[in-house]
């Protein structure tokens, strides 16, 4: 029994070591980037109208990519341009499409999972705009657990208990959820930033879209707002080939093992998390985030945020 457990731990350790590398306190996907790429990001030249969508993984990135694409690209809104979201809002640390970011026309839209201290230096002079989207950690961990099964570079299938521990140790792409959200929240004054929660988008998407438009300085007519909202619902995104990530090759995202757009709800953690696990997160949350005036909704049926 003991020997088996040790062997499993060794195999997990080996799989984590070959899928990820650690750089400046954070784990990255080894297949898609390198320490050099991460270091260069600091010197990326920023234009004043650049927009960065920043998230911890599984917090609604693809959803917000769709929203930003629809807000900024009329051709996406009226269906005249067939461009996938990853091409419209590419990742700065994972340039999987090998794009030349310097030659992209303005306004450039980018995505990132980076912590605040690895972002382009110019952003800290309040150039560009950052939209930071965060989601309650209980739903993030559950979403991440399911997503991991689709992640072909990790040659080890973790059961829920194992993933729970690995996640809390921060040994996942993006590092610790608590450090990421806390870091961005406590440094928000250094950036030109709007912070939005997944749960508020879920609760009232139209208001969230309007808030984002206002921050971005984009004035859309009510009818155009209607289209953004309509095309950004979970149901519609799930069948939108430009938005649902079905176009990703199985070598990068194995769609035989699940759906990227899985459930899209608030409170799914209740279906898998034990009471002890939930209490453990509450405890860590209180310790690491308790002093911040940030509110997450843990279930859409509960109106009291905590
Ligand atoms: P679930 O796994 O809980 O369903 P990211 O894009 O940051 O990886 O986040 C993925 C999560 O966002 C998934 O959560 C996915 O279903 C959810 N999501 C994507 N589009 C959504 C939408 N239009 N509405 C609600 N949730 C959405």
Tab-separated table of C-alpha atoms and ligand atoms in Angstrom:
chain	number	residue	atom	x	y	z
A	1	UNK	CA	0.000	0.000	0.000
A	2	UNK	CA	2.725	2.400	1.079
A	3	UNK	CA	4.904	1.400	-1.883
A	4	UNK	CA	1.998	1.982	-4.301
A	5	UNK	CA	1.296	5.426	-2.834
A	6	UNK	CA	4.958	6.388	-3.140
A	7	UNK	CA	5.053	5.180	-6.736
A	8	UNK	CA	1.959	7.227	-7.562
A	9	UNK	CA	3.463	10.287	-5.949
A	10	UNK	CA	6.663	9.815	-7.939
A	11	UNK	CA	4.722	9.388	-11.186
A	12	UNK	CA	2.692	12.512	-10.467
A	13	UNK	CA	5.820	14.460	-9.632
A	14	UNK	CA	7.477	13.339	-12.842
A	15	UNK	CA	4.401	14.230	-14.915
A	16	UNK	CA	4.164	17.697	-13.341
A	17	UNK	CA	7.868	18.300	-13.905
A	18	UNK	CA	7.653	17.421	-17.567
A	19	UNK	CA	4.410	19.350	-18.283
A	20	UNK	CA	5.340	22.575	-16.486
A	21	UNK	CA	8.324	24.719	-15.727
A	22	UNK	CA	8.566	27.187	-12.895
A	23	UNK	CA	9.721	30.690	-13.625
A	24	UNK	CA	9.650	33.664	-11.274
A	25	UNK	CA	7.320	31.930	-8.875
A	26	UNK	CA	4.768	30.687	-11.433
A	27	UNK	CA	4.229	27.468	-13.372
A	28	UNK	CA	3.924	27.620	-17.174
A	29	UNK	CA	3.049	25.038	-19.823
A	30	UNK	CA	6.431	23.825	-21.048
A	31	UNK	CA	5.178	22.954	-24.527
A	32	UNK	CA	3.876	26.429	-25.364
A	33	UNK	CA	6.318	28.950	-23.952
A	34	UNK	CA	9.765	29.443	-22.398
A	35	UNK	CA	11.408	31.544	-19.671
A	36	UNK	CA	12.857	33.805	-22.403
A	37	UNK	CA	9.390	34.570	-23.793
A	38	UNK	CA	8.115	35.402	-20.302
A	39	UNK	CA	11.097	37.672	-19.599
A	40	UNK	CA	10.651	39.555	-22.883
A	41	UNK	CA	7.068	40.449	-22.025
A	42	UNK	CA	8.314	43.026	-19.545
A	43	UNK	CA	9.753	45.041	-22.457
A	44	UNK	CA	6.766	44.713	-24.767
A	45	UNK	CA	5.929	48.125	-26.224
A	46	UNK	CA	2.493	49.210	-25.189
A	47	UNK	CA	0.145	51.452	-27.122
A	48	UNK	CA	-2.261	53.590	-25.204
A	49	UNK	CA	-5.259	51.858	-26.762
A	50	UNK	CA	-4.031	48.302	-26.049
A	51	UNK	CA	-6.430	46.151	-24.050
A	52	UNK	CA	-5.329	43.248	-21.857
A	53	UNK	CA	-7.782	40.693	-20.584
A	54	UNK	CA	-6.159	39.138	-17.523
A	55	UNK	CA	-7.487	36.168	-15.577
A	56	UNK	CA	-6.505	33.261	-13.428
A	57	UNK	CA	-7.281	30.091	-15.411
A	58	UNK	CA	-10.884	28.860	-15.544
A	59	UNK	CA	-12.293	32.209	-14.507
A	60	UNK	CA	-14.161	33.088	-17.691
A	61	UNK	CA	-11.319	34.038	-20.048
A	62	UNK	CA	-12.845	32.612	-23.210
A	63	UNK	CA	-16.200	34.117	-22.310
A	64	UNK	CA	-14.625	37.551	-21.925
A	65	UNK	CA	-12.582	37.084	-25.108
A	66	UNK	CA	-15.902	36.690	-26.855
A	67	UNK	CA	-17.346	39.781	-25.162
A	68	UNK	CA	-14.316	41.936	-26.049
A	69	UNK	CA	-14.256	40.614	-29.612
A	70	UNK	CA	-17.900	41.515	-30.032
A	71	UNK	CA	-17.479	44.934	-28.465
A	72	UNK	CA	-14.472	45.899	-30.565
A	73	UNK	CA	-15.152	44.141	-33.874
A	74	UNK	CA	-18.230	45.097	-35.759
A	75	UNK	CA	-17.432	42.337	-38.253
A	76	UNK	CA	-17.754	39.810	-35.442
A	77	UNK	CA	-20.988	41.353	-34.253
A	78	UNK	CA	-22.693	41.326	-37.631
A	79	UNK	CA	-21.197	37.983	-38.665
A	80	UNK	CA	-19.271	39.262	-41.684
A	81	UNK	CA	-15.826	38.185	-40.411
A	82	UNK	CA	-15.005	34.576	-39.633
A	83	UNK	CA	-12.097	35.049	-37.222
A	84	UNK	CA	-11.662	32.854	-34.167
A	85	UNK	CA	-11.423	34.518	-30.785
A	86	UNK	CA	-7.944	33.243	-30.094
A	87	UNK	CA	-6.800	35.177	-33.177
A	88	UNK	CA	-8.593	38.315	-32.069
A	89	UNK	CA	-7.508	38.171	-28.417
A	90	UNK	CA	-4.276	36.102	-28.365
A	91	UNK	CA	-2.223	35.206	-25.287
A	92	UNK	CA	0.940	37.195	-24.725
A	93	UNK	CA	2.713	34.382	-22.860
A	94	UNK	CA	1.446	31.594	-25.139
A	95	UNK	CA	1.788	32.764	-28.724
A	96	UNK	CA	0.547	29.439	-30.075
A	97	UNK	CA	-0.492	30.967	-33.411
A	98	UNK	CA	2.954	32.537	-33.937
A	99	UNK	CA	1.609	35.994	-34.566
A	100	UNK	CA	3.605	39.153	-34.988
A	101	UNK	CA	2.071	41.240	-32.215
A	102	UNK	CA	4.008	44.362	-33.238
A	103	UNK	CA	2.287	44.581	-36.605
A	104	UNK	CA	-1.248	44.109	-35.287
A	105	UNK	CA	-3.535	47.052	-35.976
A	106	UNK	CA	-4.873	49.112	-33.086
A	107	UNK	CA	-6.673	48.649	-30.872
A	108	UNK	CA	-4.853	45.433	-30.050
A	109	UNK	CA	-6.616	42.981	-27.736
A	110	UNK	CA	-4.573	40.475	-25.729
A	111	UNK	CA	-5.207	37.793	-23.124
A	112	UNK	CA	-2.959	36.771	-20.268
A	113	UNK	CA	-2.875	34.611	-17.159
A	114	UNK	CA	0.212	36.387	-15.823
A	115	UNK	CA	0.540	37.719	-12.294
A	116	UNK	CA	0.720	41.518	-12.066
A	117	UNK	CA	4.501	41.584	-11.620
A	118	UNK	CA	5.254	39.826	-14.936
A	119	UNK	CA	3.141	42.119	-17.123
A	120	UNK	CA	4.644	44.615	-19.614
A	121	UNK	CA	6.373	47.385	-17.695
A	122	UNK	CA	4.563	50.197	-19.514
A	123	UNK	CA	1.228	49.034	-18.132
A	124	UNK	CA	2.500	50.027	-14.715
A	125	UNK	CA	2.693	53.605	-16.001
A	126	UNK	CA	-1.045	53.293	-16.509
A	127	UNK	CA	-0.726	52.944	-20.264
A	128	UNK	CA	-3.210	50.629	-21.988
A	129	UNK	CA	-6.234	49.120	-20.280
A	130	UNK	CA	-6.586	45.963	-18.231
A	131	UNK	CA	-9.773	44.023	-17.694
A	132	UNK	CA	-9.246	41.609	-14.818
A	133	UNK	CA	-11.876	38.885	-14.493
A	134	UNK	CA	-11.955	36.684	-11.400
A	135	UNK	CA	-14.188	33.858	-10.228
A	136	UNK	CA	-14.818	32.267	-6.847
A	137	UNK	CA	-12.071	29.727	-6.130
A	138	UNK	CA	-14.406	26.811	-5.452
A	139	UNK	CA	-15.842	26.916	-8.962
A	140	UNK	CA	-12.398	27.620	-10.387
A	141	UNK	CA	-10.932	24.489	-8.834
A	142	UNK	CA	-13.782	22.291	-10.092
A	143	UNK	CA	-13.608	23.765	-13.583
A	144	UNK	CA	-9.825	23.333	-13.542
A	145	UNK	CA	-10.147	19.702	-12.465
A	146	UNK	CA	-12.328	18.899	-15.482
A	147	UNK	CA	-10.174	20.980	-17.823
A	148	UNK	CA	-7.045	19.093	-16.734
A	149	UNK	CA	-8.474	15.891	-18.162
A	150	UNK	CA	-8.422	17.584	-21.583
A	151	UNK	CA	-4.864	18.773	-21.179
A	152	UNK	CA	-2.739	16.319	-23.169
A	153	UNK	CA	0.683	17.511	-21.976
A	154	UNK	CA	0.098	16.247	-18.457
A	155	UNK	CA	0.684	12.530	-18.664
A	156	UNK	CA	-1.070	11.728	-15.431
A	157	UNK	CA	-4.782	11.635	-14.743
A	158	UNK	CA	-5.440	13.046	-11.319
A	159	UNK	CA	-8.441	12.012	-9.297
A	160	UNK	CA	-10.381	14.777	-7.601
A	161	UNK	CA	-8.668	14.446	-4.195
A	162	UNK	CA	-5.212	14.576	-5.747
A	163	UNK	CA	-6.065	17.558	-7.927
A	164	UNK	CA	-7.571	19.385	-4.951
A	165	UNK	CA	-4.252	19.144	-3.092
A	166	UNK	CA	-2.155	19.992	-6.152
A	167	UNK	CA	-4.308	23.056	-6.831
A	168	UNK	CA	-4.031	24.306	-3.264
A	169	UNK	CA	-0.268	23.845	-3.371
A	170	UNK	CA	-0.195	26.160	-6.422
A	171	UNK	CA	1.483	23.506	-8.560
A	172	UNK	CA	-0.671	24.289	-11.581
A	173	UNK	CA	-0.377	26.654	-14.542
A	174	UNK	CA	-1.009	30.113	-13.166
A	175	UNK	CA	0.274	29.230	-9.689
A	176	UNK	CA	-1.796	29.892	-6.596
A	177	UNK	CA	-5.278	31.332	-7.202
A	178	UNK	CA	-4.976	33.224	-3.918
A	179	UNK	CA	-1.669	34.864	-4.863
A	180	UNK	CA	-2.928	35.744	-8.348
A	181	UNK	CA	-6.146	37.423	-7.258
A	182	UNK	CA	-4.622	39.024	-4.189
A	183	UNK	CA	-1.653	40.295	-6.192
A	184	UNK	CA	-3.803	41.935	-8.832
A	185	UNK	CA	-6.294	43.296	-6.350
A	186	UNK	CA	-3.740	44.869	-4.051
A	187	UNK	CA	-1.837	46.418	-6.982
A	188	UNK	CA	-4.840	47.723	-8.850
A	189	UNK	CA	-3.861	51.333	-8.215
A	190	UNK	CA	-0.717	50.789	-10.294
A	191	UNK	CA	-2.718	49.995	-13.409
A	192	UNK	CA	-5.532	51.351	-15.509
A	193	UNK	CA	-7.782	48.449	-14.576
A	194	UNK	CA	-11.374	47.319	-14.292
A	195	UNK	CA	-12.065	44.300	-12.095
A	196	UNK	CA	-15.144	42.245	-12.898
A	197	UNK	CA	-16.273	38.947	-11.409
A	198	UNK	CA	-17.508	35.927	-13.351
A	199	UNK	CA	-20.477	35.800	-11.009
A	200	UNK	CA	-21.580	39.367	-11.752
A	201	UNK	CA	-21.393	38.598	-15.479
A	202	UNK	CA	-23.484	35.522	-14.867
A	203	UNK	CA	-26.005	37.404	-12.781
A	204	UNK	CA	-26.480	40.334	-15.121
A	205	UNK	CA	-24.530	40.043	-18.352
A	206	UNK	CA	-26.011	43.156	-19.895
A	207	UNK	CA	-24.910	45.392	-17.026
A	208	UNK	CA	-21.444	43.814	-17.105
A	209	UNK	CA	-21.146	44.413	-20.864
A	210	UNK	CA	-22.177	48.051	-20.407
A	211	UNK	CA	-19.659	48.497	-17.602
A	212	UNK	CA	-16.895	47.042	-19.803
A	213	UNK	CA	-17.905	49.289	-22.744
A	214	UNK	CA	-17.803	52.339	-20.500
A	215	UNK	CA	-14.344	51.473	-19.181
A	216	UNK	CA	-13.092	50.819	-22.716
A	217	UNK	CA	-14.554	54.089	-23.963
A	218	UNK	CA	-16.621	52.283	-26.601
A	219	UNK	CA	-20.029	53.709	-27.219
A	220	UNK	CA	-22.348	51.023	-28.568
A	221	UNK	CA	-25.981	51.560	-29.390
A	222	UNK	CA	-28.525	49.563	-27.394
A	223	UNK	CA	-29.106	47.246	-30.332
A	224	UNK	CA	-25.398	46.449	-30.583
A	225	UNK	CA	-25.319	45.778	-26.826
A	226	UNK	CA	-28.216	43.360	-27.340
A	227	UNK	CA	-26.152	41.487	-29.936
A	228	UNK	CA	-23.096	41.296	-27.682
A	229	UNK	CA	-25.196	39.895	-24.833
A	230	UNK	CA	-27.045	37.472	-27.071
A	231	UNK	CA	-23.892	36.085	-28.645
A	232	UNK	CA	-22.063	35.818	-25.326
A	233	UNK	CA	-24.570	33.595	-23.531
A	234	UNK	CA	-23.284	30.144	-22.619
A	235	UNK	CA	-25.815	28.447	-24.883
A	236	UNK	CA	-24.913	30.506	-27.928
A	237	UNK	CA	-21.172	30.403	-27.359
A	238	UNK	CA	-21.283	26.642	-27.018
A	239	UNK	CA	-22.470	26.341	-30.606
A	240	UNK	CA	-20.396	29.217	-32.006
A	241	UNK	CA	-17.347	27.708	-33.751
A	242	UNK	CA	-15.451	31.014	-33.451
A	243	UNK	CA	-15.911	31.017	-29.703
A	244	UNK	CA	-16.186	27.450	-28.391
A	245	UNK	CA	-12.535	26.353	-28.832
A	246	UNK	CA	-13.596	23.304	-30.836
A	247	UNK	CA	-11.100	24.496	-33.443
A	248	UNK	CA	-8.191	23.702	-31.110
A	249	UNK	CA	-6.321	20.614	-32.288
A	250	UNK	CA	-6.633	17.615	-29.964
A	251	UNK	CA	-2.868	17.711	-29.373
A	252	UNK	CA	-3.386	21.002	-27.527
A	253	UNK	CA	-6.852	20.401	-26.106
A	254	UNK	CA	-8.206	16.875	-26.189
A	255	UNK	CA	-11.904	17.296	-26.931
A	256	UNK	CA	-12.529	13.575	-26.698
A	257	UNK	CA	-12.096	14.015	-22.909
A	258	UNK	CA	-14.566	16.833	-22.309
A	259	UNK	CA	-15.907	20.224	-23.355
A	260	UNK	CA	-14.190	23.539	-22.900
A	261	UNK	CA	-17.583	25.139	-22.406
A	262	UNK	CA	-18.608	22.631	-19.787
A	263	UNK	CA	-21.389	23.933	-17.508
A	264	UNK	CA	-20.908	27.671	-17.144
A	265	UNK	CA	-22.657	27.957	-13.779
A	266	UNK	CA	-22.056	29.361	-10.321
A	267	UNK	CA	-22.029	26.808	-7.484
A	268	UNK	CA	-21.115	23.628	-9.380
A	269	UNK	CA	-18.518	22.989	-6.652
A	270	UNK	CA	-21.345	21.730	-4.451
A	271	UNK	CA	-21.657	18.679	-6.710
A	272	UNK	CA	-18.171	17.392	-6.037
A	273	UNK	CA	-16.559	19.076	-3.060
A	274	UNK	CA	-16.775	17.464	0.347
A	275	UNK	CA	-17.738	19.569	3.352
A	276	UNK	CA	-14.196	19.217	4.675
A	277	UNK	CA	-12.721	20.439	1.364
A	278	UNK	CA	-15.103	23.374	1.226
A	279	UNK	CA	-14.211	24.324	4.787
A	280	UNK	CA	-10.540	24.073	3.988
A	281	UNK	CA	-10.934	26.598	1.170
A	282	UNK	CA	-12.992	28.860	3.449
A	283	UNK	CA	-10.187	28.752	5.971
A	284	UNK	CA	-7.452	29.582	3.441
A	285	UNK	CA	-9.664	32.229	1.870
A	286	UNK	CA	-10.164	33.890	5.250
A	287	UNK	CA	-6.476	33.793	5.996
A	288	UNK	CA	-5.253	35.047	2.606
A	289	UNK	CA	-8.097	37.197	1.312
A	290	UNK	CA	-10.091	38.064	4.439
A	291	UNK	CA	-8.771	41.627	4.659
A	292	UNK	CA	-9.716	42.531	1.074
A	293	UNK	CA	-13.036	44.211	0.275
A	294	UNK	CA	-13.656	41.796	-2.579
A	295	UNK	CA	-16.915	39.892	-2.769
A	296	UNK	CA	-17.545	36.615	-4.492
A	297	UNK	CA	-20.869	34.967	-4.957
A	298	UNK	CA	-20.510	31.259	-4.160
A	299	UNK	CA	-23.915	30.266	-5.399
A	300	UNK	CA	-26.366	32.246	-7.504
A	301	UNK	CA	-29.222	31.229	-5.231
A	302	UNK	CA	-27.503	32.849	-2.281
A	303	UNK	CA	-27.950	36.562	-2.473
A	304	UNK	CA	-25.505	37.280	0.324
A	305	UNK	CA	-22.011	37.617	-1.038
A	306	UNK	CA	-19.100	36.642	1.131
B	1	LIG	P1	-17.001	25.486	-16.236
B	1	LIG	O1	-15.899	24.484	-16.384
B	1	LIG	O2	-17.392	25.686	-14.796
B	1	LIG	O3	-18.177	25.209	-17.096
B	1	LIG	P2	-11.604	29.946	-18.949
B	1	LIG	O4	-12.080	30.423	-20.255
B	1	LIG	O5	-10.982	31.010	-18.093
B	1	LIG	O6	-10.757	28.735	-19.069
B	1	LIG	O7	-12.903	29.530	-18.111
B	1	LIG	C1	-13.666	28.415	-18.496
B	1	LIG	C2	-14.958	28.416	-17.715
B	1	LIG	O8	-15.796	29.501	-18.182
B	1	LIG	C3	-15.736	27.132	-17.923
B	1	LIG	O9	-16.426	26.905	-16.680
B	1	LIG	C4	-16.677	27.550	-19.043
B	1	LIG	O10	-17.803	26.727	-19.196
B	1	LIG	C5	-17.052	28.948	-18.587
B	1	LIG	N1	-17.661	29.754	-19.650
B	1	LIG	C6	-17.236	29.921	-20.916
B	1	LIG	N2	-18.100	30.667	-21.619
B	1	LIG	C7	-19.124	30.975	-20.767
B	1	LIG	C8	-20.351	31.710	-20.897
B	1	LIG	N3	-20.725	32.266	-22.046
B	1	LIG	N4	-21.143	31.818	-19.806
B	1	LIG	C9	-20.792	31.256	-18.632
B	1	LIG	N5	-19.651	30.539	-18.455
B	1	LIG	C10	-18.832	30.394	-19.511
